[in-house]
PDB file of N, CA and C in Angstrom:
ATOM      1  N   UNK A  71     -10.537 -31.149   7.393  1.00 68.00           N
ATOM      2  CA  UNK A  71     -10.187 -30.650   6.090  1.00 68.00           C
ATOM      3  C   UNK A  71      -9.234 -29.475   6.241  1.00 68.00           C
ATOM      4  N   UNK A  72      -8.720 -29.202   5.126  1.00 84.00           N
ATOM      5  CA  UNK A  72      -7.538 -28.562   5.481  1.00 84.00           C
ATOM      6  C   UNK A  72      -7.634 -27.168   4.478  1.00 84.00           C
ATOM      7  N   UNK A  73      -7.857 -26.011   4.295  1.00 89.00           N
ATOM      8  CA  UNK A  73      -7.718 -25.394   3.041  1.00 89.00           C
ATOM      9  C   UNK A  73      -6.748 -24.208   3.229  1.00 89.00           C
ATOM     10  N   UNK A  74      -6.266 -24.455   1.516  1.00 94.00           N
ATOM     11  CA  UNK A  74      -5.246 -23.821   1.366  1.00 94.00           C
ATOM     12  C   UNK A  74      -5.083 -22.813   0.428  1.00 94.00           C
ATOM     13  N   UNK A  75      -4.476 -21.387   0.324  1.00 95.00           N
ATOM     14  CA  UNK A  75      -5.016 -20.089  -0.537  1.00 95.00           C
ATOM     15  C   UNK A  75      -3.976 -19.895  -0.983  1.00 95.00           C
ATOM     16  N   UNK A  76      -3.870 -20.095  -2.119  1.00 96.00           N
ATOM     17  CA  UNK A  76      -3.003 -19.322  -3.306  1.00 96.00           C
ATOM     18  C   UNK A  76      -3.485 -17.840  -3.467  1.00 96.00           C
ATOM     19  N   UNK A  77      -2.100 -16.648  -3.506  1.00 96.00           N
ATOM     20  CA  UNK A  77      -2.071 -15.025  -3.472  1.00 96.00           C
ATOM     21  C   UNK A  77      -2.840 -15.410  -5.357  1.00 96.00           C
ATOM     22  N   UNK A  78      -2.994 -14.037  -5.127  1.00 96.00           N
ATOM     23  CA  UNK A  78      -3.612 -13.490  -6.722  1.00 96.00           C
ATOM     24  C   UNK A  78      -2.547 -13.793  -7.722  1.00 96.00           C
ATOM     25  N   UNK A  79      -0.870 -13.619  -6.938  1.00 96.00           N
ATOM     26  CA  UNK A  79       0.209 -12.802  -7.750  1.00 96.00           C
ATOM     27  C   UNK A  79       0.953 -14.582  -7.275  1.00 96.00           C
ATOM     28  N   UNK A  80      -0.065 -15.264  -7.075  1.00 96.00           N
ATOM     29  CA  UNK A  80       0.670 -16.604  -7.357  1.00 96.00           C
ATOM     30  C   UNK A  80       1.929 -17.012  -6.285  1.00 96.00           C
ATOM     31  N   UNK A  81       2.111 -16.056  -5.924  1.00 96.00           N
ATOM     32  CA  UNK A  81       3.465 -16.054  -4.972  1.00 96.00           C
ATOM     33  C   UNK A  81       3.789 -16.912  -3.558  1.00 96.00           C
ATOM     34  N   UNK A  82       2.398 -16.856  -2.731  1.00 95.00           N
ATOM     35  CA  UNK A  82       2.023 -17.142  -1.594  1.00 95.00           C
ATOM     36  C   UNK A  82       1.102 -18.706  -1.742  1.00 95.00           C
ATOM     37  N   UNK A  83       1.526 -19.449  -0.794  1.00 95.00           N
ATOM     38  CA  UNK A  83       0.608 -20.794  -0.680  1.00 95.00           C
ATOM     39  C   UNK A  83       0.247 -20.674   0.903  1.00 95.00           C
ATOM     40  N   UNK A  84      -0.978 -20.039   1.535  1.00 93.00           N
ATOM     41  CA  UNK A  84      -0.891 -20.165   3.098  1.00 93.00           C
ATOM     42  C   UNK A  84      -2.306 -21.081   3.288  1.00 93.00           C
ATOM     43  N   UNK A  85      -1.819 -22.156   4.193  1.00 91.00           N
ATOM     44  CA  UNK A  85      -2.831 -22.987   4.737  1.00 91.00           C
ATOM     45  C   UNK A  85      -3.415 -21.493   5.380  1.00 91.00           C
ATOM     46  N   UNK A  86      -4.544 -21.472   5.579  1.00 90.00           N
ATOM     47  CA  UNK A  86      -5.694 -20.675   6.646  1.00 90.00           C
ATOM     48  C   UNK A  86      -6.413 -21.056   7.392  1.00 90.00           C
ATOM     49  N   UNK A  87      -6.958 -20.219   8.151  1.00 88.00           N
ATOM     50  CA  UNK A  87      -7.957 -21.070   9.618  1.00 88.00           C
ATOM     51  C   UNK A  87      -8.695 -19.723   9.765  1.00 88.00           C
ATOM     52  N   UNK A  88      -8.580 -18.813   9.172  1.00 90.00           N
ATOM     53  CA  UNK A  88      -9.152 -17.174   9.166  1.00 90.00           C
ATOM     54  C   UNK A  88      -8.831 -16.609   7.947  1.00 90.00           C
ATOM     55  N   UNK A  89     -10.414 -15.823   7.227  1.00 92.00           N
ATOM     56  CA  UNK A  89     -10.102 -14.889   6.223  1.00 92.00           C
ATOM     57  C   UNK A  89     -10.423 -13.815   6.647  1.00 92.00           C
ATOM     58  N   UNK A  90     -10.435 -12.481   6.444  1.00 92.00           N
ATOM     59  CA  UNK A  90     -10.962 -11.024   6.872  1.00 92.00           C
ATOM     60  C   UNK A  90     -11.090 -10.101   5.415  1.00 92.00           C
ATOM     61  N   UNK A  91     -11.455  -9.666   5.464  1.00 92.00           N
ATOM     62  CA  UNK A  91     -11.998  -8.490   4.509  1.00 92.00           C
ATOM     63  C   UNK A  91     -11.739  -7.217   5.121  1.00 92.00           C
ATOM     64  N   UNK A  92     -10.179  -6.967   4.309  1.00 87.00           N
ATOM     65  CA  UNK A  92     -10.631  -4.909   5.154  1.00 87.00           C
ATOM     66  C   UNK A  92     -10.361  -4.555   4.016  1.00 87.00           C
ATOM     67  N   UNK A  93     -11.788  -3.427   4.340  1.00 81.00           N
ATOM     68  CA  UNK A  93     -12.190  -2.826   3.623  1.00 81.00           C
ATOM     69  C   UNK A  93     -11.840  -1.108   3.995  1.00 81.00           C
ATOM     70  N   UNK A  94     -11.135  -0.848   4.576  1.00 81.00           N
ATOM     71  CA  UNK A  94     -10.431   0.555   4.857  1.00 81.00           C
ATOM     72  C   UNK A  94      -9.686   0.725   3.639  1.00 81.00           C
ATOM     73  N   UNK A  95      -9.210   0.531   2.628  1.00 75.00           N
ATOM     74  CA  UNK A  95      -8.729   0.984   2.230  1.00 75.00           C
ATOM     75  C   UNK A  95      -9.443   1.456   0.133  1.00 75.00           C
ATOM     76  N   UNK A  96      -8.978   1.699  -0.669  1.00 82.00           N
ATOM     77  CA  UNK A  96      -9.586   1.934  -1.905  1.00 82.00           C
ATOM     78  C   UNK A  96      -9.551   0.325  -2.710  1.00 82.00           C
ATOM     79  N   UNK A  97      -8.998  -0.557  -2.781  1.00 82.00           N
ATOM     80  CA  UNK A  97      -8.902  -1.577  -3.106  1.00 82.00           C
ATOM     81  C   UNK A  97      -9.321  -2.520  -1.672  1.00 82.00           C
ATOM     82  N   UNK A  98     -10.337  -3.222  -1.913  1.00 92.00           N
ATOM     83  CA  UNK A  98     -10.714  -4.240  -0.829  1.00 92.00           C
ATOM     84  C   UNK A  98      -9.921  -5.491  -0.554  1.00 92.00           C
ATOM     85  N   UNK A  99      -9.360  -5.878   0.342  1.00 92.00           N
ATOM     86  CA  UNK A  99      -8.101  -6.842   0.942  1.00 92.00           C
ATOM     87  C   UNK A  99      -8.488  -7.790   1.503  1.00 92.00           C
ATOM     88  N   UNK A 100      -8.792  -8.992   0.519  1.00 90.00           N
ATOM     89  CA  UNK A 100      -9.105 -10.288   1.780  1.00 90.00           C
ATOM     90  C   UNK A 100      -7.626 -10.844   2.125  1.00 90.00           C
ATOM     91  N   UNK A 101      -7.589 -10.697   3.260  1.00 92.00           N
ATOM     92  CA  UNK A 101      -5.721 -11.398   4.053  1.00 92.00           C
ATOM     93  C   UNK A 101      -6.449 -12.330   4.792  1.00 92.00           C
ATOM     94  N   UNK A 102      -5.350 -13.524   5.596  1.00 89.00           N
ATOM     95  CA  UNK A 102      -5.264 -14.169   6.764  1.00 89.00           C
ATOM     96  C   UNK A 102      -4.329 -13.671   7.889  1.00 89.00           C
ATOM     97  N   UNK A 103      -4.549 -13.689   8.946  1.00 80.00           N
ATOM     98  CA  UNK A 103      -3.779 -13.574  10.105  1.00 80.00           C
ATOM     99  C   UNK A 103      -2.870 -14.639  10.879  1.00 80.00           C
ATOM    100  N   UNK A 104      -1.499 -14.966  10.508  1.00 73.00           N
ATOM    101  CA  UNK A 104      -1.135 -15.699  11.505  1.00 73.00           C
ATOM    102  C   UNK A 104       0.333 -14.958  11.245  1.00 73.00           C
ATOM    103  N   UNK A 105      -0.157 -14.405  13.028  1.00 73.00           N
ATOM    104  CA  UNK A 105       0.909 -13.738  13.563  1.00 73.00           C
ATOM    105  C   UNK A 105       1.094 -12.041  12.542  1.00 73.00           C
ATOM    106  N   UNK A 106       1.144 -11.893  11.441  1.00 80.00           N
ATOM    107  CA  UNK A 106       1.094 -11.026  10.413  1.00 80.00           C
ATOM    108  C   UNK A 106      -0.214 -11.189   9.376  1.00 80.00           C
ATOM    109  N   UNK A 107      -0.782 -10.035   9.216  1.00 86.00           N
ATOM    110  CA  UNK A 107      -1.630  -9.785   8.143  1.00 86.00           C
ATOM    111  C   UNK A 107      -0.931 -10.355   6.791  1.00 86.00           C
ATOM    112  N   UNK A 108      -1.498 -11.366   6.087  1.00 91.00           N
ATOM    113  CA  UNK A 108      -0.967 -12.093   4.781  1.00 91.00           C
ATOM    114  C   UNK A 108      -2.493 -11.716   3.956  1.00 91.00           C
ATOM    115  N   UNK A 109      -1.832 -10.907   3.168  1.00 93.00           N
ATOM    116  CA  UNK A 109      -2.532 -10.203   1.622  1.00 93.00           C
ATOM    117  C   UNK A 109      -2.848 -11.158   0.914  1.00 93.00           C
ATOM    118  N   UNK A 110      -3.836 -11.735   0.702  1.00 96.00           N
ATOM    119  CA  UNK A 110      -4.430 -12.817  -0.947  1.00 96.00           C
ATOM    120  C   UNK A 110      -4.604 -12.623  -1.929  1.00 96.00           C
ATOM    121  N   UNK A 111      -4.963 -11.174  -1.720  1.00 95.00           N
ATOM    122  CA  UNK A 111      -5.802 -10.756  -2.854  1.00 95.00           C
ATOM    123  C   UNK A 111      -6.684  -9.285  -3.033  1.00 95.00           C
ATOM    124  N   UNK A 112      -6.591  -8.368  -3.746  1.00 94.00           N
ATOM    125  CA  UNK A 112      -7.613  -7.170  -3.716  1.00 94.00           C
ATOM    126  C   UNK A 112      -9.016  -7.227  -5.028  1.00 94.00           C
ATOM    127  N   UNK A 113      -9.704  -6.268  -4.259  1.00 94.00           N
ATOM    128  CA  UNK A 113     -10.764  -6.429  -5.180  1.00 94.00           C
ATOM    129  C   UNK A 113     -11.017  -4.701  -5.354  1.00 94.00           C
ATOM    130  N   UNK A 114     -11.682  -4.499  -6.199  1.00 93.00           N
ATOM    131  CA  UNK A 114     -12.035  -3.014  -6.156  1.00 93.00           C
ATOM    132  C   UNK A 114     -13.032  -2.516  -5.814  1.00 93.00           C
ATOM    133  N   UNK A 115     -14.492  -3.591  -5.276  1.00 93.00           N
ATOM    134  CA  UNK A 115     -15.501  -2.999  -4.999  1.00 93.00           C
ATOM    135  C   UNK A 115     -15.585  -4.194  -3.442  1.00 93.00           C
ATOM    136  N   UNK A 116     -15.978  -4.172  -2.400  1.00 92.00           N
ATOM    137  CA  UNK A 116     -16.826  -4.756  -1.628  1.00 92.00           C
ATOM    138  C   UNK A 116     -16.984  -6.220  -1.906  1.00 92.00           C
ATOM    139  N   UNK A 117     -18.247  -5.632  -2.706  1.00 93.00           N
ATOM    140  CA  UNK A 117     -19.303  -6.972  -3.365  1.00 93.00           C
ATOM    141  C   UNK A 117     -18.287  -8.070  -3.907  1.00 93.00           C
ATOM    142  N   UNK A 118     -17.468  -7.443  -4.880  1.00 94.00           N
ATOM    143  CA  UNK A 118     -16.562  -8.157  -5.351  1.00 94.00           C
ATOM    144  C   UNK A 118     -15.760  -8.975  -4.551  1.00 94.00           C
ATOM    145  N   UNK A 119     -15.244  -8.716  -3.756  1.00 94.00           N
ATOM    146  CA  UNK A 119     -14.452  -9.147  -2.326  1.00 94.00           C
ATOM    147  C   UNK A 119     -15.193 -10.599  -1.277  1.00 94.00           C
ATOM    148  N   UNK A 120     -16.765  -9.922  -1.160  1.00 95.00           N
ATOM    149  CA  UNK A 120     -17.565 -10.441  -0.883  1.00 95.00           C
ATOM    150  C   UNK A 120     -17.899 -12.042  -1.811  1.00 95.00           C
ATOM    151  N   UNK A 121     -18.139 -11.820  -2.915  1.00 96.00           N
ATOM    152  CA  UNK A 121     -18.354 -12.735  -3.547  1.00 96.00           C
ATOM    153  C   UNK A 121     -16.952 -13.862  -3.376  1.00 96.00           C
ATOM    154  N   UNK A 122     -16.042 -13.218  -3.765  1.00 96.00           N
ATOM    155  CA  UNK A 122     -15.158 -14.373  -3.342  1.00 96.00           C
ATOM    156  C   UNK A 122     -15.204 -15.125  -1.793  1.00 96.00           C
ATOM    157  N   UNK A 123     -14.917 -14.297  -1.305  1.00 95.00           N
ATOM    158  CA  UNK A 123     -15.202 -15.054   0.224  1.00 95.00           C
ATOM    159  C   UNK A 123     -16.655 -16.167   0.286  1.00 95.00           C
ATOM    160  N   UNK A 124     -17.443 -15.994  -0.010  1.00 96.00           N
ATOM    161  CA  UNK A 124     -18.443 -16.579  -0.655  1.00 96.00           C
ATOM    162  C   UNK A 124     -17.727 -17.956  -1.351  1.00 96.00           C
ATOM    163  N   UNK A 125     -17.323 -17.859  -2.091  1.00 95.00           N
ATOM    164  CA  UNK A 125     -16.618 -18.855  -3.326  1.00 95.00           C
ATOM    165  C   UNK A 125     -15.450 -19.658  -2.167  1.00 95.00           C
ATOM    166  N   UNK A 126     -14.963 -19.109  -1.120  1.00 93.00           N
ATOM    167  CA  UNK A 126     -14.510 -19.718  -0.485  1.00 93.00           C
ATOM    168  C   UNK A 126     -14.972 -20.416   0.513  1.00 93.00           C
ATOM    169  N   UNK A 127     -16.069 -19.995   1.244  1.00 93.00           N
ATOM    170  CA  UNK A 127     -17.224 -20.967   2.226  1.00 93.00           C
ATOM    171  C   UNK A 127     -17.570 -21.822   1.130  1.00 93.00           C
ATOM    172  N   UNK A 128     -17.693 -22.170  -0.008  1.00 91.00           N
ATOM    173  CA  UNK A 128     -17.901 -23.314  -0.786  1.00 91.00           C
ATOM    174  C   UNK A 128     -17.526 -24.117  -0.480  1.00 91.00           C
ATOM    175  N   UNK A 129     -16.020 -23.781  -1.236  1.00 86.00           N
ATOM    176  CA  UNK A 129     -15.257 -24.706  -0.902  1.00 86.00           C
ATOM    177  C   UNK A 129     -15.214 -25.746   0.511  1.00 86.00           C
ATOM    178  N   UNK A 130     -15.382 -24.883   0.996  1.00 86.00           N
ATOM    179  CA  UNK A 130     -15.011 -25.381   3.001  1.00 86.00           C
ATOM    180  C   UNK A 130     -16.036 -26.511   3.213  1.00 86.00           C
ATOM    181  N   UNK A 131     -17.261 -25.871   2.212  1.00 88.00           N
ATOM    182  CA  UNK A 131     -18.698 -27.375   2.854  1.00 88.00           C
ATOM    183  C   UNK A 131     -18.384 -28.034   1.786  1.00 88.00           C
ATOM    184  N   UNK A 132     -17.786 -28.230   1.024  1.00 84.00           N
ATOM    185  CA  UNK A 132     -17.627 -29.672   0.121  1.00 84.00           C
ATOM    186  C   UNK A 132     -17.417 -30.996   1.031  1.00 84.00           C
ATOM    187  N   UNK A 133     -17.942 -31.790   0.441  1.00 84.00           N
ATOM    188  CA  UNK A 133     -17.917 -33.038   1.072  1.00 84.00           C
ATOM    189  C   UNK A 133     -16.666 -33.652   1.386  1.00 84.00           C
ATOM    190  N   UNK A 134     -15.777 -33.970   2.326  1.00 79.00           N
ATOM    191  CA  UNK A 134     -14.452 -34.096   2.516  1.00 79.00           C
ATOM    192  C   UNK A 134     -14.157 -35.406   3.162  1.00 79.00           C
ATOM    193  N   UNK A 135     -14.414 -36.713   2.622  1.00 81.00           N
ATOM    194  CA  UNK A 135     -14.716 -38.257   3.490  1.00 81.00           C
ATOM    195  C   UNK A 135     -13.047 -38.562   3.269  1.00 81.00           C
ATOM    196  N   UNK A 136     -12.207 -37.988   3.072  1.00 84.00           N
ATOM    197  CA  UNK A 136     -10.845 -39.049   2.403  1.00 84.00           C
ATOM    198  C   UNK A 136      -9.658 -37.518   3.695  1.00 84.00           C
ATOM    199  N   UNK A 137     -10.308 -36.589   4.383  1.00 79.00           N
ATOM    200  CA  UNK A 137      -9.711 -35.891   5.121  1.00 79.00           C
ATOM    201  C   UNK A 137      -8.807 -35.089   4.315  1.00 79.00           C
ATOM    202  N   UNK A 138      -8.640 -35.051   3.003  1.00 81.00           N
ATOM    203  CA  UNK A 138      -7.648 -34.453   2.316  1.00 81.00           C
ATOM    204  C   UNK A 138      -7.583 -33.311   1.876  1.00 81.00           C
ATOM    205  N   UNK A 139      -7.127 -32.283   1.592  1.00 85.00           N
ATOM    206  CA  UNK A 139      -6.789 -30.912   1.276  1.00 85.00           C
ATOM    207  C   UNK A 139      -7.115 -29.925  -0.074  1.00 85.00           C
ATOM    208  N   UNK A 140      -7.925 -28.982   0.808  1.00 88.00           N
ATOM    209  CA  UNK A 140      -8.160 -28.278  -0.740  1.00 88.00           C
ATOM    210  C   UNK A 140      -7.394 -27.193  -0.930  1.00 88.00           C
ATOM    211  N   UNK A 141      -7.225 -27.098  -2.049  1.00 92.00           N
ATOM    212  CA  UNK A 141      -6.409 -25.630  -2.641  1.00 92.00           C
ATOM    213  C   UNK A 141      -7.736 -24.447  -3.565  1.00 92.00           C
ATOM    214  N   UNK A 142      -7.574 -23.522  -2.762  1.00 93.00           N
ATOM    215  CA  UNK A 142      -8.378 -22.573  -3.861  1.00 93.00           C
ATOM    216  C   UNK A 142      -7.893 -21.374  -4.020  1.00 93.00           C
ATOM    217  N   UNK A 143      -7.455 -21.000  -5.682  1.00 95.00           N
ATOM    218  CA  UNK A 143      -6.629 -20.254  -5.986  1.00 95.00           C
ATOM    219  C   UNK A 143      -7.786 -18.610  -6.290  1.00 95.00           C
ATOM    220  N   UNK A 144      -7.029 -17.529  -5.397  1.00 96.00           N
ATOM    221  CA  UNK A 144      -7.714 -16.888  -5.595  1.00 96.00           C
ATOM    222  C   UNK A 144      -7.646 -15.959  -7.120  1.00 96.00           C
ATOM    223  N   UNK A 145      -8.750 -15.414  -7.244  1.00 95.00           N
ATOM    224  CA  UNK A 145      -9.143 -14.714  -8.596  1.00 95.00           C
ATOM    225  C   UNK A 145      -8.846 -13.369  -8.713  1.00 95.00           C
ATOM    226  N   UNK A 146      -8.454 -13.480  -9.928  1.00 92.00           N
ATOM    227  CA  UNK A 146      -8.255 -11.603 -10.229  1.00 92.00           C
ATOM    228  C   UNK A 146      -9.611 -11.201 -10.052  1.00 92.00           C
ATOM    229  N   UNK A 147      -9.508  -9.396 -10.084  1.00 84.00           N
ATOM    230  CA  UNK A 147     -10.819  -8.602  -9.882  1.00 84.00           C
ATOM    231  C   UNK A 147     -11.183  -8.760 -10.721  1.00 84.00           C
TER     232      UNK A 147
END
């Protein structure tokens, strides 16, 4: 299966194979890494951040028999 993340700001389509959560900063940053830190999305609390990532391991265990590709667009805060 293949999944694929639409930015908040709509801009970005990056297949992924890694999400991260940094949380160093005042707005919480889930990015992917390939080769460069790629921004998805901010959240303003943690939890919030958390929960999405959450919403994205969903996605990932959906049942996938046809090998085909998901898109999950991430959410405003």
């Amino acid at each position: 299966m293949n999944l694929w993340v639409r930015s908040q700001d709509k801009r970005i389509l990056q297949k992924v194979d890694n999400l991260f959560l940094d949380a160093n900063y005042e707005n919480k940053r889930i990015s992917t890494y390939d080769g460069d830190n790629i921004e998805l999305g901010t959240y303003k609390t943690k939890e919030r951040a958390i929960e999405v990532l959450d919403e994205i391991q969903n996605y990932i265990l959906l049942p996938n028999t046809d090998n085909s590709a998901y898109v999950y667009n991430m959410p405003k805060d």
